[in-house]
CSV table of C-alpha atoms in Angstrom, one decimal:
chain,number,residue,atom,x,y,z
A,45,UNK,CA,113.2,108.3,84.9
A,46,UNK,CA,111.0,105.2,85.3
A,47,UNK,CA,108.8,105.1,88.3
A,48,UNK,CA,106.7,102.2,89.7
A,49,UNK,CA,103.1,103.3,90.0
A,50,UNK,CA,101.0,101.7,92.4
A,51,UNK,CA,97.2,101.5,91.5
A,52,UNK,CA,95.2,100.7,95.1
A,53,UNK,CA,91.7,99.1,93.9
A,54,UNK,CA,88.9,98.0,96.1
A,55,UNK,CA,87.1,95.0,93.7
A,56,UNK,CA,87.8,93.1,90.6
A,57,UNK,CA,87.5,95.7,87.9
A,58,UNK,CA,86.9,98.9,89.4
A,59,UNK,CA,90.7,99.3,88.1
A,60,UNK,CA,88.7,99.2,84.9
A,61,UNK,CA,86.6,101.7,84.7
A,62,UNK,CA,88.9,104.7,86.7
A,63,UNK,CA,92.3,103.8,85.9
A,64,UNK,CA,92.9,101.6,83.0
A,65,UNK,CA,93.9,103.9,80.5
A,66,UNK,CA,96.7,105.2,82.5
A,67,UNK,CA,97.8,102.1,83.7
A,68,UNK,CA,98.0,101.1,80.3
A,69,UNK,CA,100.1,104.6,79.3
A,70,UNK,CA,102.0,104.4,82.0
A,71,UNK,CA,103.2,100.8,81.1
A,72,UNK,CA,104.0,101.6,77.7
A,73,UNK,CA,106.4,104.6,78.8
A,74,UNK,CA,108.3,101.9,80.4
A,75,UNK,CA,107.2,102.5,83.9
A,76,UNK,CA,106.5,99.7,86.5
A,77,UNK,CA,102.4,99.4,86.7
A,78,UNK,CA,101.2,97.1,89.7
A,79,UNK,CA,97.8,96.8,90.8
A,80,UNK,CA,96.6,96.0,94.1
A,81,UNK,CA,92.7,94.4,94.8
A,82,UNK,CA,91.6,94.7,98.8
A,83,UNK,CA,88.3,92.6,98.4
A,84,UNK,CA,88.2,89.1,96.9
A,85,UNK,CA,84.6,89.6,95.9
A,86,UNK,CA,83.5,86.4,98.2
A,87,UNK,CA,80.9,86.5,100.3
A,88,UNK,CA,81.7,86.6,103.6
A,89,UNK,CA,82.4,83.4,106.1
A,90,UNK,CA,83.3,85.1,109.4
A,91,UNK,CA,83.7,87.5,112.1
A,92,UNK,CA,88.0,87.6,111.5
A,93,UNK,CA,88.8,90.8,109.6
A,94,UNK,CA,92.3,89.5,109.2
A,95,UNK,CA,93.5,88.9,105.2
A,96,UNK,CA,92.6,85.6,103.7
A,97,UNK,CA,93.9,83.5,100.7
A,98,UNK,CA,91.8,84.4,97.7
A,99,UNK,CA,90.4,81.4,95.1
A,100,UNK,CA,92.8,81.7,92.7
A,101,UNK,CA,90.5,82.1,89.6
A,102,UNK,CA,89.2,85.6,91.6
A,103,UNK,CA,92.7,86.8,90.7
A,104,UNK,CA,91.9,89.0,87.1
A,105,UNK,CA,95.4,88.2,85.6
A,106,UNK,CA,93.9,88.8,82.1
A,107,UNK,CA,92.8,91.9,82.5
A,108,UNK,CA,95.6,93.0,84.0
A,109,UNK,CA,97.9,91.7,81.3
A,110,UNK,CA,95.9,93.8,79.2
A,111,UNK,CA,96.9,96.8,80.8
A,112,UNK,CA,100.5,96.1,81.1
A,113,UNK,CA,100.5,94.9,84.7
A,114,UNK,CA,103.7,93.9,86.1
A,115,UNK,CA,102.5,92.3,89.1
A,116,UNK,CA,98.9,91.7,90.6
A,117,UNK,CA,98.4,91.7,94.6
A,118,UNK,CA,95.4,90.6,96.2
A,119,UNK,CA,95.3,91.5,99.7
A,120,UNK,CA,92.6,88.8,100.4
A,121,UNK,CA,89.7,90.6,101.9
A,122,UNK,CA,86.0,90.2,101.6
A,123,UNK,CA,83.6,92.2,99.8
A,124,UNK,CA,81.5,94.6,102.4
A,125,UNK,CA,78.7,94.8,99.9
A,126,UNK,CA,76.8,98.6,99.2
A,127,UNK,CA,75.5,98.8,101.9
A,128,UNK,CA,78.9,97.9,104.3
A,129,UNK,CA,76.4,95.0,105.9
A,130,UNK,CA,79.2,92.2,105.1
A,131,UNK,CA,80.3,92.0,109.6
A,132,UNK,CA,83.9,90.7,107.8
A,133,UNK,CA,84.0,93.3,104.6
A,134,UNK,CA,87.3,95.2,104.3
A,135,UNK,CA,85.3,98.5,105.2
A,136,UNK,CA,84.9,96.9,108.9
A,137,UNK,CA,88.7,96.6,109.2
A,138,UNK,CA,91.1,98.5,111.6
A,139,UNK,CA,92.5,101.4,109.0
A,140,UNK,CA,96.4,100.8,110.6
A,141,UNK,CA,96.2,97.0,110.4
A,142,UNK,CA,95.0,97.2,106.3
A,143,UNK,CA,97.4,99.9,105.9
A,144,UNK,CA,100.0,98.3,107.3
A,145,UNK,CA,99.4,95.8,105.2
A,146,UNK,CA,99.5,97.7,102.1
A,147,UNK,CA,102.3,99.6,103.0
A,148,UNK,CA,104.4,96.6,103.1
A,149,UNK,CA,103.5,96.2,99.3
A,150,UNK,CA,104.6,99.7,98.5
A,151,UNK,CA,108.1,98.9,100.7
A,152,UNK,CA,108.5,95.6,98.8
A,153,UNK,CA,108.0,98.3,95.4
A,154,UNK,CA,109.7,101.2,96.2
A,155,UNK,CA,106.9,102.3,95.1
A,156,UNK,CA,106.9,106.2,93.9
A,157,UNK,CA,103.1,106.7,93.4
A,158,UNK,CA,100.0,105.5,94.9
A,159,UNK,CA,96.8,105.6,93.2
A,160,UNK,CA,93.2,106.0,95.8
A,161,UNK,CA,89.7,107.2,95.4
A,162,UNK,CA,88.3,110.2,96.1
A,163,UNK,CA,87.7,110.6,100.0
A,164,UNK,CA,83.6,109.8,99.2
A,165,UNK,CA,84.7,106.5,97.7
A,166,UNK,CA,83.7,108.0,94.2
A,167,UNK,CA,80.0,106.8,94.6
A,168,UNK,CA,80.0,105.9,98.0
A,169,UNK,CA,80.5,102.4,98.5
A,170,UNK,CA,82.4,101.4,102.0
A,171,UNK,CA,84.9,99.3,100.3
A,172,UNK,CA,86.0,102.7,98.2
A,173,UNK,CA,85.5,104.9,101.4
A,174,UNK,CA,87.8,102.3,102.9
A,175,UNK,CA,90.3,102.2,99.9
A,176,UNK,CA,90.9,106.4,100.4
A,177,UNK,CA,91.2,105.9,104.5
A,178,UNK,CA,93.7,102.8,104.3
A,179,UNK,CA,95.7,104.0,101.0
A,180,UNK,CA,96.3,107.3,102.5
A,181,UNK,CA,97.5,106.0,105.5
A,182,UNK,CA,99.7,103.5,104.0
A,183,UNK,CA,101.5,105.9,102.0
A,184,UNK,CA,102.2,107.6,104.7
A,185,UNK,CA,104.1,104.3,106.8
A,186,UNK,CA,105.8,103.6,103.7
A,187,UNK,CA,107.2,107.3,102.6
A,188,UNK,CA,105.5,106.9,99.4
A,189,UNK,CA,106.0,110.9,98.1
A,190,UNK,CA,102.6,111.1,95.5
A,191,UNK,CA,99.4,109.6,96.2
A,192,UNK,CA,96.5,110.5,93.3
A,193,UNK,CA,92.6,109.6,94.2
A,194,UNK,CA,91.4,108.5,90.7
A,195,UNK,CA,87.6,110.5,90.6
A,196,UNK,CA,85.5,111.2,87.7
A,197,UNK,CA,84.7,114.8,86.5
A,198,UNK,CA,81.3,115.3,88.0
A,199,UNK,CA,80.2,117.6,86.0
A,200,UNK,CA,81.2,115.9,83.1
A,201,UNK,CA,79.9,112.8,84.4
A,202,UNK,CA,76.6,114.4,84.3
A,203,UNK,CA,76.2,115.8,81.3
A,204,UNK,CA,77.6,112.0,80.0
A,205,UNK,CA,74.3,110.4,81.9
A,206,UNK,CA,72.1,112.8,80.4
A,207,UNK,CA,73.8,111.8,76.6
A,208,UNK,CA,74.2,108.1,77.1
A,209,UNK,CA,70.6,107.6,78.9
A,210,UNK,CA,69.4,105.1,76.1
A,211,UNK,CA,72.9,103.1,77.4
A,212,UNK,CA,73.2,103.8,81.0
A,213,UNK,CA,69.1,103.5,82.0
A,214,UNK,CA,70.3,102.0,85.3
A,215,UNK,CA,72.6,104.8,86.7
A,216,UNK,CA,71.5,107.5,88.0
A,217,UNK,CA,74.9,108.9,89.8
A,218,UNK,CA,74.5,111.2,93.1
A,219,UNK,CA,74.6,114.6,93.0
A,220,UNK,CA,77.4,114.3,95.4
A,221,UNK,CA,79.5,111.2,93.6
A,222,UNK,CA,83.0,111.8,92.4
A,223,UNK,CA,84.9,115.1,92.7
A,224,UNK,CA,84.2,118.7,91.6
A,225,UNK,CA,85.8,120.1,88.4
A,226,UNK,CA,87.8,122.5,90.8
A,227,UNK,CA,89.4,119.8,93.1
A,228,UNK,CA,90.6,118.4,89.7
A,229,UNK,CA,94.1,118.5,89.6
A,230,UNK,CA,95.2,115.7,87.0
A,231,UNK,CA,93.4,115.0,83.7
A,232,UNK,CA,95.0,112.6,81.8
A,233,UNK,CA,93.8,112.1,78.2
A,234,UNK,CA,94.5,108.0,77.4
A,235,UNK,CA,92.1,108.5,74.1
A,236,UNK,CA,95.3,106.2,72.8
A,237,UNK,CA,95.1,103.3,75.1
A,238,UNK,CA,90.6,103.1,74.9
A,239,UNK,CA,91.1,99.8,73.0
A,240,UNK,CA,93.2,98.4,75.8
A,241,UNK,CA,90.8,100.2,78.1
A,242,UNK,CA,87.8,99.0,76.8
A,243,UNK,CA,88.7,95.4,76.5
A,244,UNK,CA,89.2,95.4,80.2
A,245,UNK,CA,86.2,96.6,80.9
A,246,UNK,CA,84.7,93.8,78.5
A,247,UNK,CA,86.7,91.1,80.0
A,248,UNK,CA,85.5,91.8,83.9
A,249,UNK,CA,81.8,92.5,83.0
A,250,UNK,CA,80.7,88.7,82.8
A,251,UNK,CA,82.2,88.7,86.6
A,252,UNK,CA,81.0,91.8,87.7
A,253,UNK,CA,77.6,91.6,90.9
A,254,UNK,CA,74.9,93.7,90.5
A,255,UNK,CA,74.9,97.7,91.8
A,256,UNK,CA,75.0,100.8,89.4
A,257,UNK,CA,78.9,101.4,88.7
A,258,UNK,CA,79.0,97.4,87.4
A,259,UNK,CA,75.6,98.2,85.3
A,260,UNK,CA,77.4,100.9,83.8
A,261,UNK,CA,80.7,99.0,83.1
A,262,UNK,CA,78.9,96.4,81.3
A,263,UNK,CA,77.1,98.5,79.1
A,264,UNK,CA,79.7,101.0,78.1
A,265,UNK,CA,82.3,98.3,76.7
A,266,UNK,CA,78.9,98.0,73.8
A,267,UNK,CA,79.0,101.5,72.6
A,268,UNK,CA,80.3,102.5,69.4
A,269,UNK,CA,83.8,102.8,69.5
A,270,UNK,CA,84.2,106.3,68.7
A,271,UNK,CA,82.2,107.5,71.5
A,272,UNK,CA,83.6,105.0,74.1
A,273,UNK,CA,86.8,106.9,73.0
A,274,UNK,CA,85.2,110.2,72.9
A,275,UNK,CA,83.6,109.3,76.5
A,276,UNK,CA,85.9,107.5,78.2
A,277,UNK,CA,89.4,108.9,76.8
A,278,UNK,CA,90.1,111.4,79.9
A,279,UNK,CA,90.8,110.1,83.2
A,280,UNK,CA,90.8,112.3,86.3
A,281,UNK,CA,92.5,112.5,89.6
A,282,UNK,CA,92.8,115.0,92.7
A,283,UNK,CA,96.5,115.8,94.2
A,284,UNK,CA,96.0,117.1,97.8
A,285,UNK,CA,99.8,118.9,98.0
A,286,UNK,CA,99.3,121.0,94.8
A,287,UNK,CA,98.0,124.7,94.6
A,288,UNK,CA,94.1,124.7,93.7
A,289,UNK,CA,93.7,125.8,90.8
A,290,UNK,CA,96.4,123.3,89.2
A,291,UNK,CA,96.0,121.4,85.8
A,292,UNK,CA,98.1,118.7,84.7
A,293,UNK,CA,97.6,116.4,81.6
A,294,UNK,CA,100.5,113.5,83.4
A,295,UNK,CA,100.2,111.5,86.4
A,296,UNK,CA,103.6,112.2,86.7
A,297,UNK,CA,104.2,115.7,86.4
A,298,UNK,CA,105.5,118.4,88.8
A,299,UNK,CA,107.2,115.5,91.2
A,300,UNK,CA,107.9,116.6,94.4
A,301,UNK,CA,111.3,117.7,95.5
A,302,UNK,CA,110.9,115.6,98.7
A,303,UNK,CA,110.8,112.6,96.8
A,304,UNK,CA,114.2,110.7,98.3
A,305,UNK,CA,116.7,110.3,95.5
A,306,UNK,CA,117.6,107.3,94.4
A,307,UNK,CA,121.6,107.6,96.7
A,308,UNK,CA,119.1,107.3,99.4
A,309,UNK,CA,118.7,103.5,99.1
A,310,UNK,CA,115.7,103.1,97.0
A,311,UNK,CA,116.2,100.6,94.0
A,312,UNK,CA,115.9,101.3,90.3
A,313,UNK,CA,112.5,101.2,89.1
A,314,UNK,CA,112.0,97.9,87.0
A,315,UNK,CA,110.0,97.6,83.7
A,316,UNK,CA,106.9,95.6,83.4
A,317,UNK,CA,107.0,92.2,82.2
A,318,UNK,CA,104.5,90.6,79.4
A,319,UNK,CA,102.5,88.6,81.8
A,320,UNK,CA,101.5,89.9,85.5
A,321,UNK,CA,103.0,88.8,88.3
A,322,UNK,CA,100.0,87.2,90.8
A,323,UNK,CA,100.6,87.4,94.6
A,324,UNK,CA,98.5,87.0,97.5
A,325,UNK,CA,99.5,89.1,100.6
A,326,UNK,CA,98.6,86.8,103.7
């Protein structure tokens, strides 16, 4: 049965690095892929938290297309910075105004699956903090049954450091970042889709500010690609209603039986088309 798959993102290409190679598997299985940005990347002009239009060439249609996007959605926020110092970033806003926000995208959807970060915002940034606080609140206005925080393997992700030091000089992750291999419910091998996966990363590293997860995305599109596949060809996420101790290899598998059925008014899931959709939720 297709399902439309909702992949909640904090900047221009973080989608990249976390979630592409799903996105990308998903969308060939014939299910509806839509990614939605909170942060235009701007720096910021004001005090008003409230959504703003976006410029128009922020919007990464390309990348997305890559992926198999069906539609893009920018929600129009501005970029907190690392350090959450932006006084109009999305990490300052109220977490029932973005979510509300967001939540009208998944009603618009019918969305079946929502995709968050970790609740430590992976590495800690605010905007990512933010993402986890306001995605998992949205899903929860809008009945959305499955919500997955996409998380890296942090034991694998230091044993990766320690191999690809001559590449990754600059990143020195926290002992702390990501999720621990036992929180791991989901890992999802896209070994099949690291072309699409690394072409996505190329194509948003030009555009990428500075800080250690963009250092990292612009240097691992130049490794051999082999090991990009061999590195970068799992992707991992946490389930919070499953049993610890559960492994799954699909961001689909062992659906809930909550989930309403489809007599209960939600419409047929509808496949992606060739180029994305771009929107801009005011």
């Amino acid at each position: 049965m297709p399902r439309t798959c909702v992949f909640f993102h904090a900047h221009r290409g973080d989608e990249a690095l976390l979630t592409a190679g799903t996105m990308a598997r998903l969308a060939a299985e014939g299910h509806r892929v839509v990614l939605v940005l909170a942060a235009t990347g701007r720096e910021p002009s004001c005090l008003d938290p409230r959504p703003r239009a976006p410029v128009r060439a922020d919007v990464p249609d390309a990348p997305a297309g890559m992926l198999g996007c069906a539609r893009v959605v920018v929600l129009g926020y501005e970029d907190s910075g690392p350090d959450g110092e932006a006084l109009g970033g999305f990490s300052r806003t109220n977490v029932d105004l973005a979510a509300g926000v967001l939540a009208g995208v998944l009603r618009e959807e019918d969305a079946d699956l929502l995709t968050v970060y970790d609740p430590g915002g992976g590495y800690g940034h605010p905007d990512h903090v933010h993402v986890h606080r306001v995605g998992v609140r949205a899903a929860e206005l809008a009945g959305t049954p499955v919500v997955l925080e996409a998380t890296l393997d942090r034991d694998f992700l230091r044993r990766a450091l320690r191999f690809l030091g001559p590449f990754l000089r600059s990143w020195a992750a926290p002992r702390t970042a990501y999720s621990s291999r036992a929180d791991i419910t989901h890992r999802v091998r896209v070994g099949a889709y690291s072309s699409m996966k690394r072409a996505a990363m190329a194509a948003h590293s030009g555009h990428r500010a500075g800080g250690d997860p963009a250092c990292a995305s612009a240097a691992l599109p130049r490794l051999p690609r082999l090991l990009f596949r061999q590195v970068m060809g799992t992707e991992w996420f946490v389930r919070r209603d499953l049993p610890p101790g559960t492994v799954l290899d699909h961001p689909l598998a062992m659906w809930p039986d909550t989930a309403p059925p489809p007599e209960q008014g939600r419409r047929p899931a509808r496949h992606p088309t060739t180029e994305p959709r771009i929107s801009v939720k005011k």
